[in-house]
PDB file of N, CA and C in Angstrom:
ATOM      1  N   UNK D1036     -17.392 -26.925  11.311  1.00  0.00           N
ATOM      2  CA  UNK D1036     -17.482 -27.522  12.636  1.00  0.00           C
ATOM      3  C   UNK D1036     -16.197 -28.358  12.860  1.00  0.00           C
ATOM      4  N   UNK D1037     -15.685 -28.978  11.807  1.00  0.00           N
ATOM      5  CA  UNK D1037     -14.511 -29.872  11.946  1.00  0.00           C
ATOM      6  C   UNK D1037     -13.318 -29.013  12.391  1.00  0.00           C
ATOM      7  N   UNK D1038     -13.202 -27.772  11.913  1.00  0.00           N
ATOM      8  CA  UNK D1038     -12.072 -26.927  12.309  1.00  0.00           C
ATOM      9  C   UNK D1038     -12.072 -26.639  13.820  1.00  0.00           C
ATOM     10  N   UNK D1039     -13.291 -26.461  14.396  1.00  0.00           N
ATOM     11  CA  UNK D1039     -13.384 -26.249  15.798  1.00  0.00           C
ATOM     12  C   UNK D1039     -12.915 -27.448  16.609  1.00  0.00           C
ATOM     13  N   UNK D1040     -13.307 -28.609  16.176  1.00  0.00           N
ATOM     14  CA  UNK D1040     -12.865 -29.829  16.843  1.00  0.00           C
ATOM     15  C   UNK D1040     -11.372 -30.037  16.785  1.00  0.00           C
ATOM     16  N   UNK D1041     -10.787 -29.717  15.650  1.00  0.00           N
ATOM     17  CA  UNK D1041      -9.313 -29.895  15.488  1.00  0.00           C
ATOM     18  C   UNK D1041      -8.499 -28.940  16.404  1.00  0.00           C
ATOM     19  N   UNK D1042      -9.052 -27.786  16.654  1.00  0.00           N
ATOM     20  CA  UNK D1042      -8.306 -26.810  17.497  1.00  0.00           C
ATOM     21  C   UNK D1042      -8.507 -27.091  18.966  1.00  0.00           C
ATOM     22  N   UNK D1043      -9.447 -27.909  19.337  1.00  0.00           N
ATOM     23  CA  UNK D1043      -9.656 -28.250  20.755  1.00  0.00           C
ATOM     24  C   UNK D1043     -10.512 -27.177  21.479  1.00  0.00           C
ATOM     25  N   UNK D1044     -11.051 -26.230  20.736  1.00  0.00           N
ATOM     26  CA  UNK D1044     -11.865 -25.175  21.361  1.00  0.00           C
ATOM     27  C   UNK D1044     -13.323 -25.504  21.219  1.00  0.00           C
ATOM     28  N   UNK D1045     -14.125 -25.098  22.215  1.00  0.00           N
ATOM     29  CA  UNK D1045     -15.562 -25.343  22.039  1.00  0.00           C
ATOM     30  C   UNK D1045     -16.170 -24.152  21.334  1.00  0.00           C
ATOM     31  N   UNK D1046     -17.431 -24.309  20.963  1.00  0.00           N
ATOM     32  CA  UNK D1046     -18.116 -23.245  20.252  1.00  0.00           C
ATOM     33  C   UNK D1046     -18.237 -22.003  21.147  1.00  0.00           C
ATOM     34  N   UNK D1047     -18.446 -22.179  22.427  1.00  0.00           N
ATOM     35  CA  UNK D1047     -18.546 -21.065  23.338  1.00  0.00           C
ATOM     36  C   UNK D1047     -17.236 -20.283  23.377  1.00  0.00           C
ATOM     37  N   UNK D1048     -16.084 -21.007  23.430  1.00  0.00           N
ATOM     38  CA  UNK D1048     -14.799 -20.315  23.459  1.00  0.00           C
ATOM     39  C   UNK D1048     -14.520 -19.595  22.178  1.00  0.00           C
ATOM     40  N   UNK D1049     -14.951 -20.119  21.073  1.00  0.00           N
ATOM     41  CA  UNK D1049     -14.786 -19.500  19.763  1.00  0.00           C
ATOM     42  C   UNK D1049     -15.540 -18.172  19.681  1.00  0.00           C
ATOM     43  N   UNK D1050     -16.796 -18.166  20.189  1.00  0.00           N
ATOM     44  CA  UNK D1050     -17.615 -16.953  20.115  1.00  0.00           C
ATOM     45  C   UNK D1050     -17.254 -15.916  21.148  1.00  0.00           C
ATOM     46  N   UNK D1051     -16.481 -16.278  22.153  1.00  0.00           N
ATOM     47  CA  UNK D1051     -16.063 -15.346  23.215  1.00  0.00           C
ATOM     48  C   UNK D1051     -14.653 -14.882  23.088  1.00  0.00           C
ATOM     49  N   UNK D1052     -14.054 -14.925  21.894  1.00  0.00           N
ATOM     50  CA  UNK D1052     -12.700 -14.535  21.678  1.00  0.00           C
ATOM     51  C   UNK D1052     -12.607 -13.037  21.772  1.00  0.00           C
ATOM     52  N   UNK D1053     -11.596 -12.556  22.526  1.00  0.00           N
ATOM     53  CA  UNK D1053     -11.424 -11.135  22.748  1.00  0.00           C
ATOM     54  C   UNK D1053      -9.972 -10.805  22.629  1.00  0.00           C
ATOM     55  N   UNK D1054      -9.603  -9.558  22.376  1.00  0.00           N
ATOM     56  CA  UNK D1054      -8.238  -9.132  22.387  1.00  0.00           C
ATOM     57  C   UNK D1054      -7.836  -8.806  23.820  1.00  0.00           C
ATOM     58  N   UNK D1055      -6.568  -9.100  24.118  1.00  0.00           N
ATOM     59  CA  UNK D1055      -5.981  -8.607  25.350  1.00  0.00           C
ATOM     60  C   UNK D1055      -5.518  -7.183  25.040  1.00  0.00           C
ATOM     61  N   UNK D1056      -6.130  -6.175  25.697  1.00  0.00           N
ATOM     62  CA  UNK D1056      -5.905  -4.819  25.334  1.00  0.00           C
ATOM     63  C   UNK D1056      -4.451  -4.398  25.584  1.00  0.00           C
ATOM     64  N   UNK D1057      -3.878  -4.808  26.699  1.00  0.00           N
ATOM     65  CA  UNK D1057      -2.471  -4.436  26.989  1.00  0.00           C
ATOM     66  C   UNK D1057      -1.532  -5.078  25.991  1.00  0.00           C
ATOM     67  N   UNK D1058      -1.766  -6.315  25.595  1.00  0.00           N
ATOM     68  CA  UNK D1058      -0.875  -7.004  24.616  1.00  0.00           C
ATOM     69  C   UNK D1058      -1.016  -6.300  23.263  1.00  0.00           C
ATOM     70  N   UNK D1059      -2.222  -5.971  22.839  1.00  0.00           N
ATOM     71  CA  UNK D1059      -2.403  -5.332  21.564  1.00  0.00           C
ATOM     72  C   UNK D1059      -1.807  -3.955  21.551  1.00  0.00           C
ATOM     73  N   UNK D1060      -1.920  -3.203  22.670  1.00  0.00           N
ATOM     74  CA  UNK D1060      -1.295  -1.876  22.718  1.00  0.00           C
ATOM     75  C   UNK D1060       0.214  -2.010  22.635  1.00  0.00           C
ATOM     76  N   UNK D1061       0.794  -2.924  23.349  1.00  0.00           N
ATOM     77  CA  UNK D1061       2.219  -3.116  23.355  1.00  0.00           C
ATOM     78  C   UNK D1061       2.731  -3.536  21.922  1.00  0.00           C
ATOM     79  N   UNK D1062       2.041  -4.453  21.308  1.00  0.00           N
ATOM     80  CA  UNK D1062       2.416  -4.935  19.961  1.00  0.00           C
ATOM     81  C   UNK D1062       2.345  -3.836  18.948  1.00  0.00           C
ATOM     82  N   UNK D1063       1.231  -3.072  18.995  1.00  0.00           N
ATOM     83  CA  UNK D1063       1.093  -1.972  18.037  1.00  0.00           C
ATOM     84  C   UNK D1063       2.132  -0.872  18.268  1.00  0.00           C
ATOM     85  N   UNK D1064       2.449  -0.593  19.536  1.00  0.00           N
ATOM     86  CA  UNK D1064       3.395   0.418  19.839  1.00  0.00           C
ATOM     87  C   UNK D1064       4.794   0.006  19.352  1.00  0.00           C
ATOM     88  N   UNK D1065       5.182  -1.219  19.568  1.00  0.00           N
ATOM     89  CA  UNK D1065       6.493  -1.699  19.130  1.00  0.00           C
ATOM     90  C   UNK D1065       6.561  -1.668  17.625  1.00  0.00           C
ATOM     91  N   UNK D1066       5.521  -2.153  16.930  1.00  0.00           N
ATOM     92  CA  UNK D1066       5.525  -2.168  15.523  1.00  0.00           C
ATOM     93  C   UNK D1066       5.610  -0.801  14.907  1.00  0.00           C
ATOM     94  N   UNK D1067       4.822   0.156  15.369  1.00  0.00           N
ATOM     95  CA  UNK D1067       4.791   1.488  14.801  1.00  0.00           C
ATOM     96  C   UNK D1067       6.066   2.241  15.108  1.00  0.00           C
ATOM     97  N   UNK D1068       6.601   2.077  16.292  1.00  0.00           N
ATOM     98  CA  UNK D1068       7.871   2.750  16.625  1.00  0.00           C
ATOM     99  C   UNK D1068       9.015   2.289  15.773  1.00  0.00           C
ATOM    100  N   UNK D1069       9.092   0.966  15.587  1.00  0.00           N
ATOM    101  CA  UNK D1069      10.180   0.389  14.729  1.00  0.00           C
ATOM    102  C   UNK D1069       9.985   0.867  13.273  1.00  0.00           C
ATOM    103  N   UNK D1070       8.744   0.909  12.835  1.00  0.00           N
ATOM    104  CA  UNK D1070       8.443   1.345  11.416  1.00  0.00           C
ATOM    105  C   UNK D1070       8.915   2.770  11.242  1.00  0.00           C
ATOM    106  N   UNK D1071       8.552   3.670  12.159  1.00  0.00           N
ATOM    107  CA  UNK D1071       9.006   5.074  12.044  1.00  0.00           C
ATOM    108  C   UNK D1071      10.526   5.175  12.100  1.00  0.00           C
ATOM    109  N   UNK D1072      11.142   4.430  12.982  1.00  0.00           N
ATOM    110  CA  UNK D1072      12.604   4.502  13.130  1.00  0.00           C
ATOM    111  C   UNK D1072      13.269   4.009  11.831  1.00  0.00           C
ATOM    112  N   UNK D1073      12.815   2.910  11.296  1.00  0.00           N
ATOM    113  CA  UNK D1073      13.442   2.350  10.076  1.00  0.00           C
ATOM    114  C   UNK D1073      13.144   3.227   8.906  1.00  0.00           C
ATOM    115  N   UNK D1074      11.940   3.807   8.787  1.00  0.00           N
ATOM    116  CA  UNK D1074      11.583   4.686   7.716  1.00  0.00           C
ATOM    117  C   UNK D1074      12.487   5.890   7.706  1.00  0.00           C
ATOM    118  N   UNK D1075      12.777   6.433   8.914  1.00  0.00           N
ATOM    119  CA  UNK D1075      13.692   7.608   8.988  1.00  0.00           C
ATOM    120  C   UNK D1075      15.080   7.255   8.517  1.00  0.00           C
ATOM    121  N   UNK D1076      15.603   6.108   8.957  1.00  0.00           N
ATOM    122  CA  UNK D1076      16.958   5.747   8.564  1.00  0.00           C
ATOM    123  C   UNK D1076      17.016   5.443   7.028  1.00  0.00           C
ATOM    124  N   UNK D1077      15.900   4.877   6.525  1.00  0.00           N
ATOM    125  CA  UNK D1077      15.826   4.634   5.061  1.00  0.00           C
ATOM    126  C   UNK D1077      15.933   5.952   4.306  1.00  0.00           C
ATOM    127  N   UNK D1078      15.219   6.976   4.783  1.00  0.00           N
ATOM    128  CA  UNK D1078      15.254   8.271   4.116  1.00  0.00           C
ATOM    129  C   UNK D1078      16.663   8.921   4.279  1.00  0.00           C
ATOM    130  N   UNK D1079      17.292   8.739   5.435  1.00  0.00           N
ATOM    131  CA  UNK D1079      18.645   9.237   5.657  1.00  0.00           C
ATOM    132  C   UNK D1079      19.612   8.574   4.649  1.00  0.00           C
ATOM    133  N   UNK D1080      19.469   7.303   4.488  1.00  0.00           N
ATOM    134  CA  UNK D1080      20.395   6.640   3.502  1.00  0.00           C
ATOM    135  C   UNK D1080      20.175   7.070   2.097  1.00  0.00           C
ATOM    136  N   UNK D1081      18.874   7.300   1.733  1.00  0.00           N
ATOM    137  CA  UNK D1081      18.576   7.675   0.342  1.00  0.00           C
ATOM    138  C   UNK D1081      18.827   9.145   0.052  1.00  0.00           C
ATOM    139  N   UNK D1082      18.377  10.061   0.967  1.00  0.00           N
ATOM    140  CA  UNK D1082      18.476  11.477   0.700  1.00  0.00           C
ATOM    141  C   UNK D1082      19.443  12.190   1.594  1.00  0.00           C
ATOM    142  N   UNK D1083      19.860  11.611   2.693  1.00  0.00           N
ATOM    143  CA  UNK D1083      20.675  12.318   3.665  1.00  0.00           C
ATOM    144  C   UNK D1083      19.889  13.085   4.662  1.00  0.00           C
ATOM    145  N   UNK D1084      20.496  13.558   5.701  1.00  0.00           N
ATOM    146  CA  UNK D1084      19.827  14.308   6.719  1.00  0.00           C
ATOM    147  C   UNK D1084      19.413  15.671   6.145  1.00  0.00           C
ATOM    148  N   UNK D1085      18.355  16.170   6.619  1.00  0.00           N
ATOM    149  CA  UNK D1085      17.836  17.450   6.085  1.00  0.00           C
ATOM    150  C   UNK D1085      16.807  18.054   7.032  1.00  0.00           C
ATOM    151  N   UNK D1086      16.548  19.302   6.837  1.00  0.00           N
ATOM    152  CA  UNK D1086      15.596  19.970   7.683  1.00  0.00           C
ATOM    153  C   UNK D1086      14.304  20.323   6.952  1.00  0.00           C
ATOM    154  N   UNK D1087      14.065  19.652   5.836  1.00  0.00           N
ATOM    155  CA  UNK D1087      12.844  19.915   5.084  1.00  0.00           C
ATOM    156  C   UNK D1087      11.602  19.529   5.932  1.00  0.00           C
ATOM    157  N   UNK D1088      10.563  20.288   5.770  1.00  0.00           N
ATOM    158  CA  UNK D1088       9.347  20.068   6.518  1.00  0.00           C
ATOM    159  C   UNK D1088       8.635  18.834   6.002  1.00  0.00           C
ATOM    160  N   UNK D1089       8.228  17.972   6.925  1.00  0.00           N
ATOM    161  CA  UNK D1089       7.533  16.774   6.601  1.00  0.00           C
ATOM    162  C   UNK D1089       6.106  16.837   7.164  1.00  0.00           C
ATOM    163  N   UNK D1090       5.201  16.157   6.541  1.00  0.00           N
ATOM    164  CA  UNK D1090       3.784  16.112   7.070  1.00  0.00           C
ATOM    165  C   UNK D1090       3.774  15.505   8.445  1.00  0.00           C
ATOM    166  N   UNK D1091       4.508  14.471   8.713  1.00  0.00           N
ATOM    167  CA  UNK D1091       4.471  13.795   9.994  1.00  0.00           C
ATOM    168  C   UNK D1091       5.010  14.674  11.099  1.00  0.00           C
ATOM    169  N   UNK D1092       5.943  15.663  10.777  1.00  0.00           N
ATOM    170  CA  UNK D1092       6.475  16.520  11.770  1.00  0.00           C
ATOM    171  C   UNK D1092       5.418  17.536  12.330  1.00  0.00           C
ATOM    172  N   UNK D1093       4.309  17.644  11.681  1.00  0.00           N
ATOM    173  CA  UNK D1093       3.187  18.455  12.196  1.00  0.00           C
ATOM    174  C   UNK D1093       2.617  17.797  13.421  1.00  0.00           C
ATOM    175  N   UNK D1094       2.600  16.479  13.457  1.00  0.00           N
ATOM    176  CA  UNK D1094       2.050  15.708  14.610  1.00  0.00           C
ATOM    177  C   UNK D1094       3.065  15.297  15.614  1.00  0.00           C
ATOM    178  N   UNK D1095       4.336  14.992  15.147  1.00  0.00           N
ATOM    179  CA  UNK D1095       5.396  14.588  16.007  1.00  0.00           C
ATOM    180  C   UNK D1095       6.329  15.726  16.135  1.00  0.00           C
ATOM    181  N   UNK D1096       6.127  16.591  17.128  1.00  0.00           N
ATOM    182  CA  UNK D1096       6.879  17.803  17.292  1.00  0.00           C
ATOM    183  C   UNK D1096       8.365  17.455  17.569  1.00  0.00           C
ATOM    184  N   UNK D1097       9.275  18.013  16.803  1.00  0.00           N
ATOM    185  CA  UNK D1097      10.712  17.804  16.967  1.00  0.00           C
ATOM    186  C   UNK D1097      11.229  16.720  16.019  1.00  0.00           C
ATOM    187  N   UNK D1098      10.335  16.039  15.259  1.00  0.00           N
ATOM    188  CA  UNK D1098      10.732  14.979  14.386  1.00  0.00           C
ATOM    189  C   UNK D1098      11.230  15.612  13.093  1.00  0.00           C
ATOM    190  N   UNK D1099      12.397  15.097  12.606  1.00  0.00           N
ATOM    191  CA  UNK D1099      12.911  15.444  11.303  1.00  0.00           C
ATOM    192  C   UNK D1099      13.776  14.298  10.775  1.00  0.00           C
ATOM    193  N   UNK D1100      14.257  14.380   9.557  1.00  0.00           N
ATOM    194  CA  UNK D1100      15.042  13.316   8.992  1.00  0.00           C
ATOM    195  C   UNK D1100      16.480  13.493   9.470  1.00  0.00           C
ATOM    196  N   UNK D1101      16.750  12.893  10.612  1.00  0.00           N
ATOM    197  CA  UNK D1101      18.104  12.963  11.233  1.00  0.00           C
ATOM    198  C   UNK D1101      18.201  11.819  12.213  1.00  0.00           C
ATOM    199  N   UNK D1102      19.422  11.482  12.672  1.00  0.00           N
ATOM    200  CA  UNK D1102      19.561  10.425  13.687  1.00  0.00           C
ATOM    201  C   UNK D1102      18.768  10.766  14.973  1.00  0.00           C
ATOM    202  N   UNK D1103      18.831  12.014  15.403  1.00  0.00           N
ATOM    203  CA  UNK D1103      18.047  12.418  16.607  1.00  0.00           C
ATOM    204  C   UNK D1103      16.558  12.340  16.317  1.00  0.00           C
ATOM    205  N   UNK D1104      16.138  12.706  15.107  1.00  0.00           N
ATOM    206  CA  UNK D1104      14.784  12.654  14.727  1.00  0.00           C
ATOM    207  C   UNK D1104      14.245  11.239  14.698  1.00  0.00           C
ATOM    208  N   UNK D1105      15.136  10.272  14.364  1.00  0.00           N
ATOM    209  CA  UNK D1105      14.687   8.876  14.357  1.00  0.00           C
ATOM    210  C   UNK D1105      14.354   8.390  15.769  1.00  0.00           C
ATOM    211  N   UNK D1106      15.104   8.891  16.761  1.00  0.00           N
ATOM    212  CA  UNK D1106      14.835   8.523  18.156  1.00  0.00           C
ATOM    213  C   UNK D1106      13.588   9.205  18.639  1.00  0.00           C
ATOM    214  N   UNK D1107      13.388  10.482  18.287  1.00  0.00           N
ATOM    215  CA  UNK D1107      12.162  11.175  18.636  1.00  0.00           C
ATOM    216  C   UNK D1107      10.958  10.531  17.985  1.00  0.00           C
ATOM    217  N   UNK D1108      11.092  10.155  16.713  1.00  0.00           N
ATOM    218  CA  UNK D1108       9.996   9.434  16.019  1.00  0.00           C
ATOM    219  C   UNK D1108       9.694   8.075  16.651  1.00  0.00           C
ATOM    220  N   UNK D1109      10.739   7.409  17.115  1.00  0.00           N
ATOM    221  CA  UNK D1109      10.556   6.120  17.800  1.00  0.00           C
ATOM    222  C   UNK D1109       9.747   6.280  19.052  1.00  0.00           C
ATOM    223  N   UNK D1110      10.024   7.301  19.843  1.00  0.00           N
ATOM    224  CA  UNK D1110       9.275   7.573  21.093  1.00  0.00           C
ATOM    225  C   UNK D1110       7.829   7.973  20.773  1.00  0.00           C
ATOM    226  N   UNK D1111       7.640   8.894  19.853  1.00  0.00           N
ATOM    227  CA  UNK D1111       6.300   9.278  19.479  1.00  0.00           C
ATOM    228  C   UNK D1111       5.529   8.106  18.898  1.00  0.00           C
ATOM    229  N   UNK D1112       6.234   7.338  18.066  1.00  0.00           N
ATOM    230  CA  UNK D1112       5.596   6.162  17.432  1.00  0.00           C
ATOM    231  C   UNK D1112       5.143   5.139  18.409  1.00  0.00           C
ATOM    232  N   UNK D1113       5.931   4.899  19.468  1.00  0.00           N
ATOM    233  CA  UNK D1113       5.495   3.959  20.476  1.00  0.00           C
ATOM    234  C   UNK D1113       4.284   4.423  21.209  1.00  0.00           C
ATOM    235  N   UNK D1114       4.217   5.697  21.603  1.00  0.00           N
ATOM    236  CA  UNK D1114       3.068   6.229  22.257  1.00  0.00           C
ATOM    237  C   UNK D1114       1.851   6.223  21.362  1.00  0.00           C
ATOM    238  N   UNK D1115       2.007   6.699  20.135  1.00  0.00           N
ATOM    239  CA  UNK D1115       0.902   6.766  19.198  1.00  0.00           C
ATOM    240  C   UNK D1115       0.413   5.349  18.848  1.00  0.00           C
ATOM    241  N   UNK D1116       1.307   4.417  18.575  1.00  0.00           N
ATOM    242  CA  UNK D1116       0.885   3.052  18.296  1.00  0.00           C
ATOM    243  C   UNK D1116       0.220   2.363  19.466  1.00  0.00           C
ATOM    244  N   UNK D1117       0.690   2.576  20.627  1.00  0.00           N
ATOM    245  CA  UNK D1117       0.110   1.987  21.822  1.00  0.00           C
ATOM    246  C   UNK D1117      -1.332   2.492  22.032  1.00  0.00           C
ATOM    247  N   UNK D1118      -1.502   3.770  21.924  1.00  0.00           N
ATOM    248  CA  UNK D1118      -2.871   4.329  22.118  1.00  0.00           C
ATOM    249  C   UNK D1118      -3.781   3.808  21.038  1.00  0.00           C
ATOM    250  N   UNK D1119      -3.331   3.831  19.802  1.00  0.00           N
ATOM    251  CA  UNK D1119      -4.144   3.292  18.718  1.00  0.00           C
ATOM    252  C   UNK D1119      -4.490   1.824  18.864  1.00  0.00           C
ATOM    253  N   UNK D1120      -3.509   1.025  19.228  1.00  0.00           N
ATOM    254  CA  UNK D1120      -3.777  -0.396  19.439  1.00  0.00           C
ATOM    255  C   UNK D1120      -4.748  -0.659  20.598  1.00  0.00           C
ATOM    256  N   UNK D1121      -4.643   0.149  21.666  1.00  0.00           N
ATOM    257  CA  UNK D1121      -5.516  -0.035  22.835  1.00  0.00           C
ATOM    258  C   UNK D1121      -6.957   0.314  22.424  1.00  0.00           C
ATOM    259  N   UNK D1122      -7.089   1.440  21.680  1.00  0.00           N
ATOM    260  CA  UNK D1122      -8.416   1.850  21.251  1.00  0.00           C
ATOM    261  C   UNK D1122      -9.041   0.826  20.348  1.00  0.00           C
ATOM    262  N   UNK D1123      -8.261   0.291  19.401  1.00  0.00           N
ATOM    263  CA  UNK D1123      -8.749  -0.699  18.462  1.00  0.00           C
ATOM    264  C   UNK D1123      -9.197  -1.967  19.204  1.00  0.00           C
ATOM    265  N   UNK D1124      -8.391  -2.474  20.138  1.00  0.00           N
ATOM    266  CA  UNK D1124      -8.739  -3.642  20.882  1.00  0.00           C
ATOM    267  C   UNK D1124      -9.956  -3.459  21.776  1.00  0.00           C
ATOM    268  N   UNK D1125     -10.045  -2.271  22.392  1.00  0.00           N
ATOM    269  CA  UNK D1125     -11.179  -1.929  23.208  1.00  0.00           C
ATOM    270  C   UNK D1125     -12.476  -1.939  22.382  1.00  0.00           C
ATOM    271  N   UNK D1126     -12.374  -1.254  21.199  1.00  0.00           N
ATOM    272  CA  UNK D1126     -13.589  -1.219  20.355  1.00  0.00           C
ATOM    273  C   UNK D1126     -13.992  -2.612  19.832  1.00  0.00           C
ATOM    274  N   UNK D1127     -12.960  -3.391  19.476  1.00  0.00           N
ATOM    275  CA  UNK D1127     -13.232  -4.739  19.028  1.00  0.00           C
ATOM    276  C   UNK D1127     -13.988  -5.521  20.110  1.00  0.00           C
ATOM    277  N   UNK D1128     -13.455  -5.475  21.323  1.00  0.00           N
ATOM    278  CA  UNK D1128     -14.074  -6.220  22.432  1.00  0.00           C
ATOM    279  C   UNK D1128     -15.491  -5.753  22.694  1.00  0.00           C
ATOM    280  N   UNK D1129     -15.671  -4.425  22.631  1.00  0.00           N
ATOM    281  CA  UNK D1129     -17.010  -3.843  22.833  1.00  0.00           C
ATOM    282  C   UNK D1129     -18.010  -4.340  21.801  1.00  0.00           C
ATOM    283  N   UNK D1130     -17.609  -4.287  20.530  1.00  0.00           N
ATOM    284  CA  UNK D1130     -18.464  -4.765  19.459  1.00  0.00           C
ATOM    285  C   UNK D1130     -18.727  -6.275  19.548  1.00  0.00           C
ATOM    286  N   UNK D1131     -17.607  -7.076  19.841  1.00  0.00           N
ATOM    287  CA  UNK D1131     -17.790  -8.461  19.956  1.00  0.00           C
ATOM    288  C   UNK D1131     -18.740  -8.866  21.092  1.00  0.00           C
ATOM    289  N   UNK D1132     -18.667  -8.133  22.210  1.00  0.00           N
ATOM    290  CA  UNK D1132     -19.555  -8.434  23.324  1.00  0.00           C
ATOM    291  C   UNK D1132     -21.035  -8.187  22.976  1.00  0.00           C
ATOM    292  N   UNK D1133     -21.276  -7.132  22.148  1.00  0.00           N
ATOM    293  CA  UNK D1133     -22.632  -6.830  21.706  1.00  0.00           C
ATOM    294  C   UNK D1133     -23.173  -7.781  20.663  1.00  0.00           C
ATOM    295  N   UNK D1134     -22.299  -8.404  19.928  1.00  0.00           N
ATOM    296  CA  UNK D1134     -22.650  -9.358  18.861  1.00  0.00           C
ATOM    297  C   UNK D1134     -22.934 -10.761  19.374  1.00  0.00           C
ATOM    298  N   UNK D1135     -22.581 -11.013  20.605  1.00  0.00           N
ATOM    299  CA  UNK D1135     -22.776 -12.393  21.129  1.00  0.00           C
ATOM    300  C   UNK D1135     -24.287 -12.668  21.309  1.00  0.00           C
ATOM    301  N   UNK D1136     -24.684 -13.918  21.091  1.00  0.00           N
ATOM    302  CA  UNK D1136     -26.103 -14.220  21.176  1.00  0.00           C
ATOM    303  C   UNK D1136     -26.590 -14.268  22.640  1.00  0.00           C
TER     304      UNK D1136
END
């Protein structure tokens, strides 16, 4: 109870906390796209560019370990991360609304 008083939030505000779906989608999209982009460049630095088949290229058509592939992966990653983040936030809000007394 002391923690609630220190934050300045009431009990009602604490129990009604929800995700902003657009903000969560944007944050997840940015995070995942940067992760795919950096992972691709990390592999380029370690192994060099190549046309070997990757598991992720089955889902991200056109993606490979190359500079162009990193940009393609960035775009796919943003879309994929945004959709996943929006679905997660929506489900969280749905479950949180049902759990309220």
